[in-house]
């Protein structure tokens, strides 16, 4: 069984690298007389614009596997690796363009950033090497151990679907940094809406814990789903929605953000499908033995928690229904 996925690497097929982006905030060329919308209602537009792809997410092969309870811990480990690459790139770009007015409106790094719970140590995407020595990778380290981190988190080993996801964010920023709103909205609201439920289910079915166990309150292996700097999550999501609706955009930029949201959903589905393909080919890196966990057993809870993993899309749908 290979340590990393052996699908053809897309690393050298694109000229796009995070470190090569100019911080000059390139803008979409629009008619100078095009009016700024007084009440853009981006949250509602994104909700309505992505309804169809919500249904597509529900029908993807990997989502159906979740519903059947046919997910292994190795597949979940691969998902955590994918999140590492996606959030490292997304949060680096959000920080790079934090002075862009549209990005600034929905930029809450203290409350939302997830990279630090997946790893502690920075990546230099331009030089393709770490800026500092890896100290702790939290969730990834929990499942794979320190000795395997260098290989499993090396950006040269990003699989094609994940590489496309990262490259798409880079390209979006070159068109207009405001398009990062689509990625922030889709990822973070999905994590917030489904994460707490998923964390409890992971503890029970993946980590083999019971609510009466002394380790039940531990966050080991599920750090990603805990937002320690957010108090009331429903209030925070309402604040995020209000900030999103306050963004000053033209109709053209609004339409492009909604379109990018659709693309973000499609990229997530592609990652899920790729994990399924790698699993079928037995090319997933196996997790280390974890106490109380049978690494070959399926996670039977996925049918009741499609919100966490299959659908960042569906997590966002929960958010919309709470409005």
One Martini backbone bead per residue (centre of mass of N, CA, C, O) as a GRO file, in nm:
protein
  323
    1UNK     BB    1   0.095   0.036   0.024
    2UNK     BB    2   0.084   0.355  -0.020
    3UNK     BB    3   0.170   0.653   0.136
    4UNK     BB    4   0.071   0.786  -0.126
    5UNK     BB    5  -0.076   0.910  -0.372
    6UNK     BB    6  -0.064   0.793  -0.734
    7UNK     BB    7  -0.159   1.010  -0.877
    8UNK     BB    8  -0.110   1.232  -1.093
    9UNK     BB    9   0.076   1.503  -1.077
   10UNK     BB   10   0.003   1.871  -1.080
   11UNK     BB   11   0.243   2.052  -0.989
   12UNK     BB   12   0.378   2.107  -1.298
   13UNK     BB   13   0.108   2.218  -1.465
   14UNK     BB   14   0.135   2.488  -1.302
   15UNK     BB   15   0.215   2.842  -1.260
   16UNK     BB   16   0.071   2.848  -0.990
   17UNK     BB   17   0.156   3.046  -0.696
   18UNK     BB   18   0.127   3.193  -0.399
   19UNK     BB   19   0.409   3.352  -0.395
   20UNK     BB   20   0.334   3.511  -0.687
   21UNK     BB   21   0.146   3.710  -0.569
   22UNK     BB   22   0.022   4.006  -0.585
   23UNK     BB   23  -0.059   4.290  -0.356
   24UNK     BB   24  -0.228   4.494  -0.563
   25UNK     BB   25  -0.516   4.419  -0.621
   26UNK     BB   26  -0.670   4.305  -0.856
   27UNK     BB   27  -0.913   4.403  -1.100
   28UNK     BB   28  -1.205   4.420  -1.239
   29UNK     BB   29  -1.320   4.516  -1.537
   30UNK     BB   30  -1.528   4.801  -1.532
   31UNK     BB   31  -1.765   5.014  -1.540
   32UNK     BB   32  -1.729   5.317  -1.392
   33UNK     BB   33  -2.062   5.356  -1.380
   34UNK     BB   34  -2.108   5.130  -1.209
   35UNK     BB   35  -2.305   5.045  -0.959
   36UNK     BB   36  -2.340   5.031  -0.630
   37UNK     BB   37  -2.491   4.835  -0.419
   38UNK     BB   38  -2.695   4.898  -0.152
   39UNK     BB   39  -2.831   4.582  -0.143
   40UNK     BB   40  -2.684   4.285  -0.217
   41UNK     BB   41  -2.747   4.014  -0.075
   42UNK     BB   42  -2.535   3.770  -0.077
   43UNK     BB   43  -2.641   3.540   0.097
   44UNK     BB   44  -2.900   3.490  -0.070
   45UNK     BB   45  -2.763   3.453  -0.347
   46UNK     BB   46  -2.591   3.206  -0.265
   47UNK     BB   47  -2.817   3.024  -0.178
   48UNK     BB   48  -2.979   3.023  -0.447
   49UNK     BB   49  -2.730   2.958  -0.646
   50UNK     BB   50  -2.669   2.658  -0.480
   51UNK     BB   51  -2.904   2.451  -0.485
   52UNK     BB   52  -2.830   2.249  -0.710
   53UNK     BB   53  -2.547   2.161  -0.587
   54UNK     BB   54  -2.658   2.033  -0.341
   55UNK     BB   55  -2.784   1.795  -0.492
   56UNK     BB   56  -2.519   1.696  -0.616
   57UNK     BB   57  -2.379   1.630  -0.351
   58UNK     BB   58  -2.590   1.407  -0.267
   59UNK     BB   59  -2.511   1.229  -0.548
   60UNK     BB   60  -2.249   1.147  -0.482
   61UNK     BB   61  -2.065   0.875  -0.427
   62UNK     BB   62  -1.948   0.948  -0.147
   63UNK     BB   63  -2.213   1.030  -0.013
   64UNK     BB   64  -2.347   0.752  -0.038
   65UNK     BB   65  -2.141   0.615   0.142
   66UNK     BB   66  -2.210   0.765   0.393
   67UNK     BB   67  -2.507   0.676   0.413
   68UNK     BB   68  -2.413   0.362   0.437
   69UNK     BB   69  -2.149   0.350   0.624
   70UNK     BB   70  -1.871   0.331   0.409
   71UNK     BB   71  -1.636   0.445   0.612
   72UNK     BB   72  -1.304   0.496   0.669
   73UNK     BB   73  -1.032   0.603   0.847
   74UNK     BB   74  -0.855   0.651   0.596
   75UNK     BB   75  -1.051   0.847   0.458
   76UNK     BB   76  -1.050   1.055   0.683
   77UNK     BB   77  -0.747   1.111   0.678
   78UNK     BB   78  -0.745   1.223   0.389
   79UNK     BB   79  -0.931   1.460   0.447
   80UNK     BB   80  -0.740   1.605   0.642
   81UNK     BB   81  -0.520   1.652   0.433
   82UNK     BB   82  -0.690   1.828   0.246
   83UNK     BB   83  -0.750   2.052   0.450
   84UNK     BB   84  -0.464   2.149   0.487
   85UNK     BB   85  -0.424   2.264   0.202
   86UNK     BB   86  -0.676   2.445   0.177
   87UNK     BB   87  -0.635   2.623   0.438
   88UNK     BB   88  -0.355   2.725   0.386
   89UNK     BB   89  -0.433   2.877   0.127
   90UNK     BB   90  -0.681   3.042   0.212
   91UNK     BB   91  -0.547   3.194   0.461
   92UNK     BB   92  -0.320   3.324   0.302
   93UNK     BB   93  -0.504   3.486   0.108
   94UNK     BB   94  -0.674   3.640   0.313
   95UNK     BB   95  -0.428   3.783   0.435
   96UNK     BB   96  -0.313   3.916   0.177
   97UNK     BB   97  -0.631   4.048   0.123
   98UNK     BB   98  -0.735   4.210   0.387
   99UNK     BB   99  -0.750   4.512   0.243
  100UNK     BB  100  -0.978   4.425   0.098
  101UNK     BB  101  -1.290   4.526   0.149
  102UNK     BB  102  -1.442   4.257   0.098
  103UNK     BB  103  -1.261   4.076   0.276
  104UNK     BB  104  -1.263   4.237   0.543
  105UNK     BB  105  -1.571   4.189   0.613
  106UNK     BB  106  -1.495   3.842   0.638
  107UNK     BB  107  -1.239   3.869   0.834
  108UNK     BB  108  -1.178   3.601   1.094
  109UNK     BB  109  -0.905   3.469   1.212
  110UNK     BB  110  -0.948   3.421   1.518
  111UNK     BB  111  -1.221   3.256   1.481
  112UNK     BB  112  -1.159   3.063   1.198
  113UNK     BB  113  -0.895   2.951   1.184
  114UNK     BB  114  -0.749   2.610   1.095
  115UNK     BB  115  -0.447   2.551   1.048
  116UNK     BB  116  -0.345   2.530   1.353
  117UNK     BB  117  -0.511   2.248   1.399
  118UNK     BB  118  -0.348   2.089   1.171
  119UNK     BB  119  -0.101   2.286   1.232
  120UNK     BB  120   0.251   2.378   1.334
  121UNK     BB  121   0.354   2.555   1.076
  122UNK     BB  122   0.495   2.682   0.785
  123UNK     BB  123   0.441   2.760   0.441
  124UNK     BB  124   0.635   2.787   0.140
  125UNK     BB  125   0.506   2.798  -0.173
  126UNK     BB  126   0.735   2.910  -0.347
  127UNK     BB  127   0.970   2.705  -0.223
  128UNK     BB  128   0.856   2.440  -0.111
  129UNK     BB  129   0.891   2.505   0.209
  130UNK     BB  130   0.963   2.536   0.529
  131UNK     BB  131   1.002   2.792   0.760
  132UNK     BB  132   0.950   2.586   0.992
  133UNK     BB  133   0.950   2.368   1.222
  134UNK     BB  134   0.783   2.102   1.301
  135UNK     BB  135   0.576   2.045   1.593
  136UNK     BB  136   0.251   2.034   1.521
  137UNK     BB  137  -0.050   1.850   1.372
  138UNK     BB  138  -0.251   1.722   1.547
  139UNK     BB  139  -0.465   1.562   1.369
  140UNK     BB  140  -0.254   1.435   1.183
  141UNK     BB  141  -0.073   1.323   1.407
  142UNK     BB  142  -0.284   1.142   1.542
  143UNK     BB  143  -0.311   0.946   1.279
  144UNK     BB  144   0.024   0.931   1.178
  145UNK     BB  145   0.247   1.076   1.301
  146UNK     BB  146   0.549   1.241   1.297
  147UNK     BB  147   0.719   1.058   1.091
  148UNK     BB  148   0.490   1.130   0.840
  149UNK     BB  149   0.454   1.439   0.784
  150UNK     BB  150   0.647   1.528   0.558
  151UNK     BB  151   0.502   1.357   0.336
  152UNK     BB  152   0.186   1.421   0.389
  153UNK     BB  153   0.255   1.762   0.368
  154UNK     BB  154   0.370   1.779   0.097
  155UNK     BB  155   0.293   1.974  -0.177
  156UNK     BB  156   0.394   1.764  -0.395
  157UNK     BB  157   0.145   1.557  -0.282
  158UNK     BB  158  -0.078   1.667  -0.420
  159UNK     BB  159  -0.360   1.609  -0.551
  160UNK     BB  160  -0.535   1.707  -0.821
  161UNK     BB  161  -0.794   1.815  -0.673
  162UNK     BB  162  -0.641   1.988  -0.468
  163UNK     BB  163  -0.475   2.155  -0.667
  164UNK     BB  164  -0.719   2.281  -0.806
  165UNK     BB  165  -0.828   2.424  -0.561
  166UNK     BB  166  -0.585   2.606  -0.506
  167UNK     BB  167  -0.561   2.733  -0.791
  168UNK     BB  168  -0.844   2.864  -0.793
  169UNK     BB  169  -0.784   3.073  -0.573
  170UNK     BB  170  -0.554   3.214  -0.716
  171UNK     BB  171  -0.710   3.297  -0.971
  172UNK     BB  172  -0.931   3.458  -0.827
  173UNK     BB  173  -0.735   3.677  -0.714
  174UNK     BB  174  -0.638   3.778  -0.995
  175UNK     BB  175  -0.916   3.885  -1.069
  176UNK     BB  176  -1.050   3.896  -0.756
  177UNK     BB  177  -1.040   3.896  -0.415
  178UNK     BB  178  -1.355   3.890  -0.363
  179UNK     BB  179  -1.382   3.576  -0.435
  180UNK     BB  180  -1.306   3.469  -0.141
  181UNK     BB  181  -1.588   3.473  -0.025
  182UNK     BB  182  -1.680   3.198  -0.136
  183UNK     BB  183  -1.479   3.024   0.036
  184UNK     BB  184  -1.540   3.124   0.316
  185UNK     BB  185  -1.842   3.064   0.321
  186UNK     BB  186  -1.839   2.761   0.249
  187UNK     BB  187  -1.644   2.653   0.465
  188UNK     BB  188  -1.706   2.786   0.746
  189UNK     BB  189  -2.018   2.739   0.760
  190UNK     BB  190  -1.998   2.435   0.741
  191UNK     BB  191  -1.826   2.389   0.995
  192UNK     BB  192  -2.018   2.527   1.198
  193UNK     BB  193  -2.288   2.365   1.136
  194UNK     BB  194  -2.148   2.048   1.154
  195UNK     BB  195  -1.902   2.010   1.356
  196UNK     BB  196  -2.015   1.935   1.642
  197UNK     BB  197  -2.159   1.681   1.559
  198UNK     BB  198  -1.916   1.539   1.427
  199UNK     BB  199  -1.727   1.524   1.669
  200UNK     BB  200  -1.903   1.331   1.835
  201UNK     BB  201  -1.912   1.101   1.623
  202UNK     BB  202  -1.609   1.054   1.601
  203UNK     BB  203  -1.562   0.969   1.891
  204UNK     BB  204  -1.751   0.721   1.880
  205UNK     BB  205  -1.673   0.578   1.581
  206UNK     BB  206  -1.352   0.629   1.563
  207UNK     BB  207  -1.240   0.649   1.875
  208UNK     BB  208  -1.430   0.474   2.074
  209UNK     BB  209  -1.615   0.654   2.250
  210UNK     BB  210  -1.769   0.752   2.549
  211UNK     BB  211  -1.940   0.977   2.739
  212UNK     BB  212  -1.811   0.834   3.009
  213UNK     BB  213  -1.542   0.895   2.929
  214UNK     BB  214  -1.257   1.072   3.014
  215UNK     BB  215  -1.197   1.146   2.690
  216UNK     BB  216  -1.448   1.297   2.573
  217UNK     BB  217  -1.334   1.608   2.616
  218UNK     BB  218  -1.142   1.562   2.410
  219UNK     BB  219  -0.973   1.693   2.097
  220UNK     BB  220  -0.846   1.454   1.986
  221UNK     BB  221  -0.881   1.434   1.629
  222UNK     BB  222  -1.101   1.714   1.654
  223UNK     BB  223  -0.992   2.013   1.639
  224UNK     BB  224  -1.125   2.134   1.381
  225UNK     BB  225  -1.431   2.158   1.532
  226UNK     BB  226  -1.297   2.384   1.723
  227UNK     BB  227  -1.410   2.719   1.824
  228UNK     BB  228  -1.264   2.890   2.078
  229UNK     BB  229  -1.332   3.207   1.965
  230UNK     BB  230  -1.636   3.113   1.992
  231UNK     BB  231  -1.925   3.132   2.133
  232UNK     BB  232  -2.192   3.196   1.974
  233UNK     BB  233  -2.254   3.059   1.673
  234UNK     BB  234  -2.520   3.188   1.580
  235UNK     BB  235  -2.429   3.479   1.621
  236UNK     BB  236  -2.187   3.468   1.435
  237UNK     BB  237  -2.339   3.393   1.173
  238UNK     BB  238  -2.507   3.651   1.173
  239UNK     BB  239  -2.269   3.843   1.152
  240UNK     BB  240  -2.153   3.732   0.890
  241UNK     BB  241  -2.405   3.790   0.721
  242UNK     BB  242  -2.409   4.095   0.763
  243UNK     BB  243  -2.129   4.145   0.641
  244UNK     BB  244  -2.192   4.026   0.366
  245UNK     BB  245  -2.437   4.231   0.308
  246UNK     BB  246  -2.228   4.492   0.325
  247UNK     BB  247  -2.098   4.454   0.069
  248UNK     BB  248  -1.941   4.645  -0.186
  249UNK     BB  249  -2.103   4.591  -0.497
  250UNK     BB  250  -2.153   4.497  -0.800
  251UNK     BB  251  -2.332   4.306  -1.005
  252UNK     BB  252  -2.091   4.166  -1.136
  253UNK     BB  253  -1.948   4.076  -0.874
  254UNK     BB  254  -2.178   3.923  -0.750
  255UNK     BB  255  -2.202   3.711  -0.976
  256UNK     BB  256  -1.908   3.604  -0.944
  257UNK     BB  257  -1.939   3.501  -0.653
  258UNK     BB  258  -2.162   3.298  -0.708
  259UNK     BB  259  -2.002   3.139  -0.920
  260UNK     BB  260  -1.768   3.063  -0.722
  261UNK     BB  261  -1.944   2.896  -0.532
  262UNK     BB  262  -2.002   2.673  -0.731
  263UNK     BB  263  -1.707   2.592  -0.769
  264UNK     BB  264  -1.650   2.517  -0.476
  265UNK     BB  265  -1.845   2.281  -0.463
  266UNK     BB  266  -1.715   2.121  -0.696
  267UNK     BB  267  -1.438   2.088  -0.559
  268UNK     BB  268  -1.538   1.923  -0.320
  269UNK     BB  269  -1.652   1.688  -0.481
  270UNK     BB  270  -1.382   1.610  -0.616
  271UNK     BB  271  -1.242   1.529  -0.354
  272UNK     BB  272  -1.433   1.303  -0.272
  273UNK     BB  273  -1.399   1.134  -0.533
  274UNK     BB  274  -1.094   1.092  -0.500
  275UNK     BB  275  -1.101   0.935  -0.237
  276UNK     BB  276  -1.263   0.703  -0.352
  277UNK     BB  277  -1.062   0.620  -0.571
  278UNK     BB  278  -0.823   0.563  -0.382
  279UNK     BB  279  -0.968   0.350  -0.215
  280UNK     BB  280  -1.027   0.149  -0.447
  281UNK     BB  281  -0.699   0.134  -0.506
  282UNK     BB  282  -0.541   0.133  -0.236
  283UNK     BB  283  -0.396   0.458  -0.198
  284UNK     BB  284  -0.409   0.499   0.102
  285UNK     BB  285  -0.295   0.619   0.382
  286UNK     BB  286  -0.241   0.471   0.668
  287UNK     BB  287  -0.321   0.469   0.975
  288UNK     BB  288  -0.258   0.455   1.282
  289UNK     BB  289  -0.280   0.321   1.570
  290UNK     BB  290  -0.575   0.354   1.775
  291UNK     BB  291  -0.717   0.376   2.051
  292UNK     BB  292  -1.025   0.208   2.016
  293UNK     BB  293  -0.944   0.142   1.708
  294UNK     BB  294  -1.060   0.018   1.400
  295UNK     BB  295  -0.913   0.069   1.091
  296UNK     BB  296  -1.152  -0.114   0.930
  297UNK     BB  297  -1.386   0.030   1.024
  298UNK     BB  298  -1.681   0.167   0.988
  299UNK     BB  299  -1.868   0.469   0.961
  300UNK     BB  300  -2.207   0.465   1.058
  301UNK     BB  301  -2.287   0.790   1.092
  302UNK     BB  302  -2.310   0.936   0.808
  303UNK     BB  303  -2.619   0.933   0.755
  304UNK     BB  304  -2.663   1.160   1.002
  305UNK     BB  305  -2.382   1.341   0.891
  306UNK     BB  306  -2.354   1.501   0.611
  307UNK     BB  307  -2.269   1.779   0.704
  308UNK     BB  308  -1.938   1.799   0.739
  309UNK     BB  309  -1.819   1.660   0.477
  310UNK     BB  310  -1.999   1.640   0.218
  311UNK     BB  311  -2.114   1.919   0.315
  312UNK     BB  312  -2.043   2.187   0.314
  313UNK     BB  313  -2.294   2.237   0.164
  314UNK     BB  314  -2.486   2.124   0.394
  315UNK     BB  315  -2.393   2.308   0.614
  316UNK     BB  316  -2.494   2.564   0.477
  317UNK     BB  317  -2.787   2.476   0.466
  318UNK     BB  318  -2.834   2.490   0.766
  319UNK     BB  319  -2.779   2.787   0.792
  320UNK     BB  320  -3.012   2.881   0.613
  321UNK     BB  321  -3.244   2.744   0.788
  322UNK     BB  322  -3.176   2.933   1.044
  323UNK     BB  323  -3.284   3.216   0.927
   0.00000   0.00000   0.00000
